[in-house]
Amino acid sequence: MASHTRRRVRAADVAKAAGVSPTAVSFAFNPRETGNISPETKQRILDTAERLGYEPNHVARSLRSQTTHSIGMVTDSVASSPFGGRLLAAAAERAEAAGHIMLVMDLHSRDEREAAAIHELERRQVDALIYASMGFRILSSGPRTYLPVVLANCTAEREDELSVYPDDAYGATRALEHLADLGHRRVTMLSGHWNPLGPRDNQGNISGPLRRDAFLAAARSRGVEATIIEGGWDIDDGYHAAMSALDRPSDQRPTGLFAVTDRSAVGAMLAAARLGLDVPGDLSIVGFDDQEKMAENTVPPLTTIALPHARMGEEAVAMALAAVAGETIVDRRRALPCELVVRESTAPPRWSLTAPPR
Amino acid sequence: MASHTRRRVRAADVAKAAGVSPTAVSFAFNPRETGNISPETKQRILDTAERLGYEPNHVARSLRSQTTHSIGMVTDSVASSPFGGRLLAAAAERAEAAGHIMLVMDLHSRDEREAAAIHELERRQVDALIYASMGFRILSSGPRTYLPVVLANCTAEREDELSVYPDDAYGATRALEHLADLGHRRVTMLSGHWNPLGPRDNQGNISGPLRRDAFLAAARSRGVEATIIEGGWDIDDGYHAAMSALDRPSDQRPTGLFAVTDRSAVGAMLAAARLGLDVPGDLSIVGFDDQEKMAENTVPPLTTIALPHARMGEEAVAMALAAVAGETIVDRRRALPCELVVRESTAPPRWSLTAPPR
DNA sequence: CTGTTAGCGCTTTCAA
DNA sequence: TTGAAAGCGCTAACAG
């Protein structure tokens, strides 16, 4: 094996080569107001450093400055979720832009590991902690630590905890209004139930009821007849729910469907195909999530509500950094809008080309 | 805001409280062969440490021992891919079990950031590097660094680079054999083409041709008539490919379909539904990937070939750790088998209940 | 403007 | 078996 032993060059080496003291080197790399060095010296040092391939040793710097420029992320399986990784990726990118790095601890759906994970992150002296949940939940309290924490894709009962989460109600409202604007007067929602004991990766996820209630409220205020079918979140759940909603005479059949997830929407498309219903001709479908490689690629492409995963990751890091800097943060709870993405699975109902019903 | 300023307790504090020297504390936490302390002293120290809530400072320890117990992971968007996150999560878990932690740098599909990312990881003194690709690719050479590197979900032309990747050919062979064993004599594969300039997240992905060639070879050796339709990897691609394969008289129609991805398989299911074909009655479908919340939840549940993402993550970490420890690694390239997962989308073809064709 | 010096908190020879 | 002292590589008072 090749010799990996190329000894790293230290500040002292650069100092000697440039004929200055280690302090000067430090100053060259950490510009400051007062007690500065002359531009020429600085340039000479930087050149020498470059020539020697000098890189400040981050560990030594961290020990001295008591800040590691790193942010810990503990996730209850976000990293392994179908789209939650976007949150992590966006957070990592935002952190990097600020000279920080993300340390990841995935709980892998085993809560008892939480304390240990946080402990480890504390030992590693991370500057702050982001706690990301896979499903949108309300925690009775944030993780116990002396570090600044921001909750991502979840929030806490205590109002002073820092958190970013999706505004599900806003998204569901957008969905109904889109359908209503198109002229639909009878719609049904394939809803995801709230299940405190459900599959671990969806435990206590409250997006379902949030979306349902907002959808219902919006329907009421727009005078649209709305029905709810409670069910699960996956393709098969959507399929079965849609089957029961659609397998009936056309004058009783909804013309618009709002699925609690894109996966459920795909199931609904399958059901429609089985029933010989054209989308969007006979039936409009709106999903939720804007899941990658999914919503965009259904046939026809799915109109849906986008979950702001990337923005949550960015905001979480921004808040964490602000907290570290000791800034006062005004909006400690940030609900990010879930915006409508119009594609081709929605259209005016057929009858609207002739005359509205009733 | 609560006082976050609870000063950390140091080894010296414990030493004083226990009436020993800092050295003794260090010994208590780092058991060694020689130069040891008495069991009683050790116990007393440990108790005191516990009582005071002492945690060795990882940064100081790293500086001293020149090892950070951390592994850098640079990904060309694995973290943000629909299932690649599993690789990261598994790696993180495996690393944690060995007292290491993962530092993540997501390139976010911008290659020019690669050098900078690796640089940053070097500065942070990670012990080793895992380079994970989203699609299975063959790199002309691994990333340039003095650190030990292992390639995950990709490999390099040079034979001595460490890598773990899926054995696509094995998986495709399994798929055909499953179909053949069921009695299918006419099958078609919805293949994913190799596209060196394709969408960035799939650039140079070589899984398509690998799967196709193996499938074809297996078909030949089993005397099965196989057709290929080249196309893309997503739901819509599978839909269109399946439409062209299936929209014909039943005596010319394949009875089995092998889709290059689970997404493509979902598209094929949609097409089958449109055409009034029953799965698996009229048509058996096999996917590839075993994508989470997808393969398991189609209607009917999809028989597929599982990509070993979790195992890749684990093996990558194991290899990295072995390399750090200076162990000689024998199989430097590890192709992990993609195993068949039988669910309900495959069955014997209808005619086999009566008589085989021809 | 520049250099000397003293740590950050820990590990580890070496001597007691 | 235990402790004193040096030092990992860097930063930041304080002098010069």
Coordinates of N, CA and C in Angstrom, one line a residue, chain A residues 1 4 6 8 55-64 66 68-70 79-86 88-90 92-93 96 99-108 110 113 116-117 119-125 134 145-149 160 162 201-202 234-237 239-240 263 266 269-270 272-279 291-294 296-299 323 327 332, chain B residues 1 3-4 6 8 55-64 66 68-70 79-86 88-90 92-93 96 99-108 110 113 116-117 119-125 134 145-149 162 201-202 234-237 239-240 263 266 269-270 272-279 291-294 296-299 323 327 332:
Chain A
M1 N 0.8 -1.2 0.0 CA 0.0 0.0 0.0 C 0.9 1.3 0.0
H4 N 0.9 6.5 3.2 CA 0.0 7.5 3.6 C 0.6 8.5 4.6
R6 N 2.6 10.9 4.5 CA 3.1 12.3 4.2 C 2.7 13.2 5.4
R8 N 1.8 15.9 7.8 CA 1.2 17.2 7.6 C 2.1 18.4 7.9
E55 N -2.5 23.4 5.7 CA -3.9 23.6 6.0 C -4.0 23.6 7.6
P56 N -4.6 24.6 8.1 CA -4.8 24.7 9.6 C -5.4 23.4 10.1
N57 N -4.9 22.9 11.1 CA -5.5 21.7 11.7 C -6.7 22.0 12.5
H58 N -7.8 21.5 12.0 CA -9.1 21.8 12.5 C -9.3 21.4 13.9
V59 N -8.7 20.2 14.3 CA -8.9 19.7 15.6 C -8.2 20.6 16.6
A60 N -7.0 21.0 16.3 CA -6.3 21.9 17.2 C -7.0 23.2 17.4
R61 N -7.5 23.7 16.3 CA -8.2 24.9 16.3 C -9.5 24.8 17.1
S62 N -10.1 23.7 17.0 CA -11.4 23.5 17.8 C -11.1 23.4 19.3
L63 N -10.0 22.8 19.6 CA -9.7 22.6 21.0 C -9.4 24.0 21.6
R64 N -8.7 24.8 20.8 CA -8.3 26.1 21.3 C -9.5 27.0 21.4
Q66 N -12.7 26.3 21.2 CA -13.9 25.7 21.9 C -15.1 25.8 21.0
T68 N -16.4 23.8 17.3 CA -16.0 22.8 16.3 C -16.5 23.1 14.9
H69 N -17.3 24.1 14.8 CA -17.9 24.4 13.5 C -18.6 23.1 12.9
S70 N -19.3 22.5 13.8 CA -20.1 21.4 13.3 C -21.4 21.3 14.0
A79 N -32.8 10.1 7.4 CA -31.8 9.8 6.4 C -32.2 8.6 5.6
S80 N -33.0 7.7 6.2 CA -33.3 6.5 5.4 C -34.7 6.6 4.9
S81 N -35.4 7.7 5.0 CA -36.7 7.8 4.5 C -36.7 8.1 3.0
P82 N -37.8 7.8 2.3 CA -37.8 8.0 0.9 C -37.5 9.4 0.4
F83 N -37.9 10.4 1.1 CA -37.5 11.7 0.6 C -36.9 12.6 1.7
G84 N -36.9 12.1 2.9 CA -36.4 13.0 4.0 C -34.9 13.3 3.9
G85 N -34.2 12.5 3.1 CA -32.8 12.7 2.9 C -32.6 14.1 2.3
R86 N -33.6 14.6 1.6 CA -33.4 15.9 1.0 C -33.2 17.0 2.1
L88 N -31.7 16.5 4.9 CA -30.3 16.4 5.4 C -29.4 17.0 4.3
A89 N -29.6 16.7 3.1 CA -28.7 17.2 2.0 C -28.7 18.7 2.0
A90 N -29.9 19.3 2.1 CA -30.0 20.7 2.1 C -29.3 21.3 3.4
A92 N -26.9 20.0 5.0 CA -25.5 19.8 4.9 C -24.9 20.9 4.0
E93 N -25.6 21.2 2.9 CA -25.1 22.2 2.0 C -25.1 23.6 2.7
E96 N -22.4 23.8 5.2 CA -21.1 23.9 4.5 C -20.8 25.3 4.1
G99 N -19.2 27.2 6.6 CA -18.0 26.6 7.2 C -18.3 25.5 8.3
H100 N -19.5 25.0 8.3 CA -19.8 24.0 9.3 C -20.0 22.7 8.6
I101 N -20.1 21.6 9.4 CA -20.3 20.3 8.8 C -21.3 19.6 9.6
M102 N -22.0 18.7 9.0 CA -23.0 17.9 9.7 C -22.5 16.6 10.2
L103 N -22.8 16.3 11.4 CA -22.5 15.0 11.9 C -23.8 14.3 12.1
V104 N -23.9 13.1 11.5 CA -25.2 12.4 11.5 C -25.3 11.2 12.4
M105 N -26.4 11.2 13.2 CA -26.7 10.0 14.0 C -28.1 9.6 13.7
D106 N -28.2 8.5 13.0 CA -29.5 8.0 12.7 C -30.0 7.0 13.8
L107 N -31.1 7.3 14.4 CA -31.6 6.5 15.4 C -32.1 5.1 14.9
H108 N -32.4 5.1 13.6 CA -32.8 3.9 13.0 C -34.1 3.4 13.6
R110 N -35.0 3.5 16.6 CA -34.9 2.9 18.0 C -34.7 4.1 19.0
R113 N -32.1 4.8 21.7 CA -30.7 5.2 21.3 C -30.6 6.7 21.3
A116 N -28.2 8.3 24.0 CA -26.8 7.9 23.7 C -26.3 8.7 22.5
A117 N -27.1 8.9 21.5 CA -26.7 9.7 20.3 C -26.4 11.1 20.7
H119 N -25.7 12.2 23.6 CA -24.5 12.2 24.4 C -23.2 12.2 23.6
E120 N -23.2 11.4 22.6 CA -22.1 11.3 21.7 C -21.8 12.6 21.0
L121 N -22.9 13.2 20.6 CA -22.7 14.5 19.9 C -22.2 15.6 20.8
E122 N -22.6 15.5 22.1 CA -22.1 16.5 23.1 C -20.6 16.2 23.3
R123 N -20.3 15.0 23.4 CA -18.8 14.7 23.6 C -18.0 15.2 22.4
R124 N -18.6 15.2 21.3 CA -17.9 15.6 20.1 C -17.9 17.1 20.0
Q125 N -18.5 17.8 20.9 CA -18.5 19.2 21.0 C -19.2 19.9 19.8
M134 N -39.0 12.0 11.0 CA -39.5 11.6 9.7 C -40.9 12.1 9.3
T145 N -30.7 18.3 26.4 CA -29.2 18.6 26.2 C -29.0 20.1 26.5
Y146 N -27.7 20.4 26.8 CA -27.4 21.7 27.1 C -27.1 22.5 25.8
L147 N -27.1 21.8 24.7 CA -26.8 22.5 23.4 C -28.0 23.2 22.9
P148 N -27.8 24.2 22.0 CA -28.9 24.8 21.3 C -29.5 23.7 20.4
V149 N -30.8 23.6 20.4 CA -31.5 22.6 19.5 C -32.5 23.2 18.6
D160 N -41.2 28.0 23.3 CA -39.9 28.6 23.1 C -38.9 27.7 22.4
L162 N -37.1 26.0 19.4 CA -36.9 26.4 18.0 C -37.4 25.2 17.1
D201 N -42.1 4.4 11.8 CA -41.7 5.5 11.0 C -42.8 6.5 10.8
N202 N -43.9 6.3 11.3 CA -45.0 7.2 11.0 C -45.8 7.5 12.3
D234 N -49.8 4.6 1.9 CA -49.1 4.0 0.8 C -49.9 3.7 -0.4
I235 N -49.2 3.2 -1.4 CA -49.8 3.0 -2.7 C -51.0 2.1 -2.6
D236 N -50.9 1.0 -1.9 CA -52.0 0.1 -1.7 C -53.2 0.7 -1.0
D237 N -52.8 1.5 0.0 CA -53.9 2.2 0.8 C -54.7 3.1 -0.1
Y239 N -54.9 2.8 -3.3 CA -55.7 2.0 -4.3 C -57.0 1.6 -3.7
H240 N -57.0 1.0 -2.5 CA -58.2 0.5 -2.0 C -59.2 1.6 -1.6
R263 N -47.8 8.8 -2.9 CA -47.9 7.3 -3.0 C -49.4 6.9 -3.1
V266 N -50.7 7.6 -6.4 CA -50.4 6.6 -7.4 C -51.3 5.4 -7.3
M269 N -54.4 6.3 -9.0 CA -54.3 6.2 -10.5 C -54.4 4.8 -11.0
L270 N -53.9 3.9 -10.2 CA -54.0 2.5 -10.5 C -55.5 2.1 -10.5
A272 N -58.1 4.0 -10.9 CA -58.7 4.7 -12.0 C -58.5 3.9 -13.3
A273 N -57.3 3.4 -13.5 CA -57.0 2.7 -14.7 C -57.8 1.4 -14.7
R274 N -57.8 0.7 -13.6 CA -58.6 -0.5 -13.5 C -60.1 -0.3 -13.8
L275 N -60.6 0.9 -13.4 CA -62.0 1.2 -13.6 C -62.3 1.8 -14.9
G276 N -61.2 2.0 -15.7 CA -61.4 2.6 -17.0 C -61.7 4.0 -17.0
L277 N -61.3 4.7 -15.9 CA -61.5 6.1 -15.8 C -60.3 6.9 -16.3
D278 N -60.5 7.9 -17.1 CA -59.4 8.7 -17.6 C -59.0 9.8 -16.6
V279 N -57.7 10.0 -16.4 CA -57.2 11.0 -15.6 C -56.5 12.0 -16.5
Q291 N -43.0 14.0 -4.1 CA -41.9 13.0 -3.9 C -41.1 12.9 -5.2
E292 N -39.8 12.9 -4.9 CA -38.9 12.8 -6.0 C -39.0 11.5 -6.9
K293 N -38.9 11.6 -8.1 CA -38.9 10.5 -9.1 C -40.3 9.8 -9.0
M294 N -41.3 10.6 -8.5 CA -42.6 9.9 -8.4 C -43.6 10.9 -8.9
E296 N -43.5 13.6 -10.4 CA -43.1 14.2 -11.8 C -43.3 13.1 -12.8
N297 N -43.2 11.8 -12.4 CA -43.1 10.8 -13.4 C -44.4 9.9 -13.5
T298 N -45.4 10.3 -12.8 CA -46.6 9.4 -13.0 C -47.2 9.7 -14.4
V299 N -48.2 8.9 -14.8 CA -48.9 9.1 -16.1 C -50.3 9.4 -15.8
A323 N -28.7 30.7 16.8 CA -28.7 30.4 18.2 C -27.3 30.4 18.8
E327 N -27.8 35.3 18.8 CA -28.8 36.2 18.3 C -30.2 35.9 18.9
R332 N -39.7 31.7 16.6 CA -39.0 30.5 17.0 C -39.7 29.2 16.4
Chain B
M1 N -34.0 32.6 28.1 CA -33.4 31.3 27.7 C -32.6 30.7 28.9
S3 N -29.8 28.8 31.1 CA -28.4 29.0 31.0 C -27.7 27.7 30.4
H4 N -27.1 27.9 29.3 CA -26.5 26.8 28.6 C -25.0 26.7 29.1
R6 N -23.5 25.7 31.7 CA -23.0 24.7 32.6 C -21.6 24.2 32.2
R8 N -18.4 22.4 31.4 CA -18.1 21.0 31.4 C -17.1 20.6 32.4
E55 N -17.3 13.6 31.0 CA -17.2 13.0 29.7 C -15.9 13.4 29.2
P56 N -15.0 12.5 28.8 CA -13.8 12.9 28.2 C -14.1 13.8 27.0
N57 N -13.3 14.8 26.9 CA -13.4 15.7 25.7 C -12.9 15.1 24.5
H58 N -13.7 14.9 23.6 CA -13.3 14.2 22.3 C -12.3 15.0 21.5
V59 N -12.5 16.3 21.5 CA -11.6 17.1 20.7 C -10.2 17.0 21.2
A60 N -10.0 17.2 22.5 CA -8.7 17.1 23.1 C -8.1 15.8 22.9
R61 N -8.9 14.8 23.0 CA -8.4 13.4 22.8 C -8.0 13.2 21.4
S62 N -8.7 13.8 20.5 CA -8.4 13.6 19.1 C -7.1 14.3 18.8
L63 N -6.9 15.5 19.3 CA -5.7 16.2 19.1 C -4.5 15.4 19.5
R64 N -4.6 14.9 20.7 CA -3.5 14.1 21.3 C -3.3 12.8 20.5
Q66 N -4.3 11.9 17.6 CA -4.2 12.0 16.1 C -5.2 11.1 15.4
T68 N -9.6 10.9 15.0 CA -10.8 11.5 15.4 C -12.0 10.6 15.5
H69 N -11.7 9.3 15.2 CA -12.8 8.3 15.2 C -14.0 8.9 14.4
S70 N -13.7 9.3 13.3 CA -14.8 9.7 12.4 C -14.5 9.4 11.0
A79 N -27.5 11.0 -0.3 CA -28.3 11.4 0.8 C -29.7 11.9 0.4
S80 N -29.7 12.4 -0.8 CA -31.0 13.0 -1.3 C -31.7 12.1 -2.3
S81 N -31.2 10.9 -2.5 CA -31.9 10.0 -3.4 C -33.0 9.2 -2.7
P82 N -33.9 8.7 -3.5 CA -35.1 8.1 -2.9 C -34.7 6.9 -2.0
F83 N -33.7 6.2 -2.3 CA -33.4 5.1 -1.3 C -32.0 5.0 -0.9
G84 N -31.1 5.8 -1.5 CA -29.7 5.8 -1.2 C -29.4 6.1 0.3
G85 N -30.4 6.8 0.9 CA -30.2 7.2 2.3 C -30.0 6.0 3.2
R86 N -30.6 4.9 2.7 CA -30.4 3.7 3.5 C -28.9 3.3 3.7
L88 N -26.4 5.4 3.8 CA -25.9 6.3 4.8 C -26.3 5.9 6.2
A89 N -27.6 5.6 6.3 CA -28.1 5.2 7.6 C -27.4 4.0 8.2
A90 N -27.2 3.0 7.3 CA -26.6 1.7 7.7 C -25.1 2.0 8.0
A92 N -23.9 4.8 9.1 CA -23.8 5.6 10.3 C -24.0 4.6 11.5
E93 N -24.9 3.7 11.4 CA -25.1 2.8 12.5 C -23.9 1.9 12.7
E96 N -21.1 3.9 14.2 CA -21.4 4.2 15.6 C -21.0 3.0 16.5
G99 N -17.7 3.1 17.6 CA -17.2 4.4 18.2 C -16.9 5.5 17.2
H100 N -17.3 5.3 16.0 CA -17.0 6.3 15.0 C -18.3 7.1 14.7
I101 N -18.1 8.2 13.9 CA -19.2 9.0 13.5 C -19.1 9.3 12.1
M102 N -20.2 9.5 11.4 CA -20.1 9.9 10.0 C -20.2 11.4 9.8
L103 N -19.3 12.0 9.0 CA -19.4 13.4 8.6 C -19.9 13.3 7.1
V104 N -20.9 14.0 6.9 CA -21.5 14.0 5.5 C -21.2 15.2 4.7
M105 N -20.8 15.0 3.5 CA -20.7 16.1 2.5 C -21.4 15.7 1.3
D106 N -22.6 16.3 1.0 CA -23.3 16.0 -0.1 C -22.9 16.9 -1.3
L107 N -22.5 16.4 -2.4 CA -22.0 17.2 -3.5 C -23.2 17.8 -4.2
H108 N -24.4 17.3 -3.9 CA -25.6 17.9 -4.5 C -25.5 18.0 -6.0
R110 N -23.0 18.4 -7.8 CA -22.1 19.4 -8.5 C -20.7 18.9 -8.3
R113 N -17.5 20.5 -6.8 CA -17.4 20.6 -5.3 C -16.6 19.5 -4.7
A116 N -13.2 20.3 -3.1 CA -13.4 21.1 -1.9 C -13.9 20.3 -0.7
A117 N -14.8 19.4 -1.0 CA -15.4 18.5 0.0 C -14.4 17.6 0.6
H119 N -11.2 18.1 0.7 CA -10.3 18.9 1.4 C -10.8 19.2 2.8
E120 N -12.0 19.6 2.8 CA -12.6 19.9 4.1 C -12.6 18.7 5.1
L121 N -12.8 17.5 4.5 CA -12.8 16.3 5.3 C -11.4 16.0 5.8
E122 N -10.4 16.3 5.0 CA -9.0 16.1 5.3 C -8.7 17.1 6.5
R123 N -9.1 18.3 6.3 CA -8.8 19.3 7.4 C -9.4 18.8 8.7
R124 N -10.5 18.2 8.6 CA -11.2 17.8 9.8 C -10.6 16.5 10.3
Q125 N -9.6 16.0 9.7 CA -8.9 14.9 10.2 C -9.7 13.6 10.3
M134 N -24.6 7.7 -6.3 CA -26.1 7.3 -6.3 C -26.4 6.2 -7.3
T145 N -6.9 11.7 -2.6 CA -6.7 12.1 -1.2 C -5.6 11.2 -0.6
Y146 N -5.0 11.6 0.5 CA -4.1 10.7 1.1 C -4.7 9.8 2.1
L147 N -6.0 10.0 2.3 CA -6.8 9.1 3.3 C -7.1 7.8 2.6
P148 N -7.3 6.8 3.5 CA -7.9 5.5 2.9 C -9.3 5.8 2.4
V149 N -9.6 5.3 1.3 CA -10.9 5.5 0.7 C -11.6 4.2 0.4
L162 N -10.5 0.1 -3.0 CA -11.5 -0.6 -2.2 C -12.9 -0.2 -2.6
D201 N -28.1 12.7 -11.9 CA -28.1 11.8 -10.8 C -28.1 10.3 -11.3
N202 N -28.0 10.2 -12.6 CA -28.0 8.8 -13.2 C -26.9 8.7 -14.2
D234 N -38.0 5.5 -14.9 CA -39.0 6.0 -14.0 C -40.4 5.4 -14.3
I235 N -41.4 5.8 -13.5 CA -42.7 5.3 -13.7 C -43.3 5.5 -15.1
D236 N -43.1 6.7 -15.6 CA -43.6 7.0 -16.9 C -42.9 6.2 -18.0
D237 N -41.6 6.0 -17.8 CA -40.8 5.2 -18.8 C -41.3 3.8 -18.8
Y239 N -44.3 2.8 -17.9 CA -45.6 2.8 -18.5 C -45.6 2.7 -20.0
H240 N -44.8 3.6 -20.6 CA -44.8 3.6 -22.1 C -44.2 2.3 -22.6
R263 N -39.8 1.4 -9.9 CA -40.6 2.5 -10.4 C -41.1 2.1 -11.8
V266 N -43.9 -0.2 -11.5 CA -45.2 0.5 -11.2 C -45.9 1.0 -12.5
M269 N -47.5 -1.8 -14.2 CA -48.7 -2.1 -13.5 C -49.9 -1.2 -14.0
L270 N -49.5 0.1 -14.1 CA -50.5 1.0 -14.6 C -50.9 0.7 -16.0
A272 N -50.8 -2.2 -17.4 CA -51.6 -3.5 -17.4 C -53.0 -3.2 -17.0
A273 N -53.2 -2.3 -16.0 CA -54.5 -1.9 -15.6 C -55.3 -1.3 -16.7
R274 N -54.7 -0.3 -17.4 CA -55.3 0.3 -18.5 C -55.7 -0.7 -19.6
L275 N -54.9 -1.7 -19.8 CA -55.2 -2.7 -20.8 C -56.1 -3.8 -20.3
G276 N -56.5 -3.7 -19.1 CA -57.4 -4.7 -18.5 C -56.7 -6.1 -18.2
L277 N -55.4 -6.0 -18.1 CA -54.7 -7.2 -17.9 C -54.6 -7.5 -16.4
D278 N -54.8 -8.7 -15.9 CA -54.6 -9.0 -14.5 C -53.2 -9.4 -14.2
V279 N -52.7 -8.8 -13.0 CA -51.4 -9.2 -12.5 C -51.6 -9.9 -11.2
Q291 N -37.5 -1.0 -3.5 CA -37.6 0.4 -3.0 C -38.6 0.5 -1.9
E292 N -38.1 1.1 -0.8 CA -39.0 1.3 0.4 C -40.3 1.9 0.1
K293 N -41.3 1.5 0.8 CA -42.7 2.1 0.6 C -43.2 2.0 -0.8
M294 N -42.6 1.1 -1.6 CA -43.0 1.1 -3.0 C -43.2 -0.4 -3.3
E296 N -43.2 -3.1 -1.7 CA -44.0 -3.8 -0.7 C -45.5 -3.4 -0.8
N297 N -45.7 -2.2 -1.4 CA -47.1 -1.6 -1.3 C -47.8 -1.5 -2.6
T298 N -47.2 -2.1 -3.7 CA -48.0 -2.0 -4.9 C -49.2 -3.0 -4.8
V299 N -50.0 -3.0 -5.8 CA -51.2 -3.9 -5.8 C -51.1 -4.7 -7.1
A323 N -9.0 -0.7 6.8 CA -7.9 0.0 6.2 C -7.2 0.9 7.2
E327 N -5.0 -3.3 8.5 CA -5.2 -4.7 8.1 C -5.0 -4.9 6.6
R332 N -10.7 -6.7 -2.2 CA -10.8 -5.3 -2.2 C -12.0 -4.8 -3.0

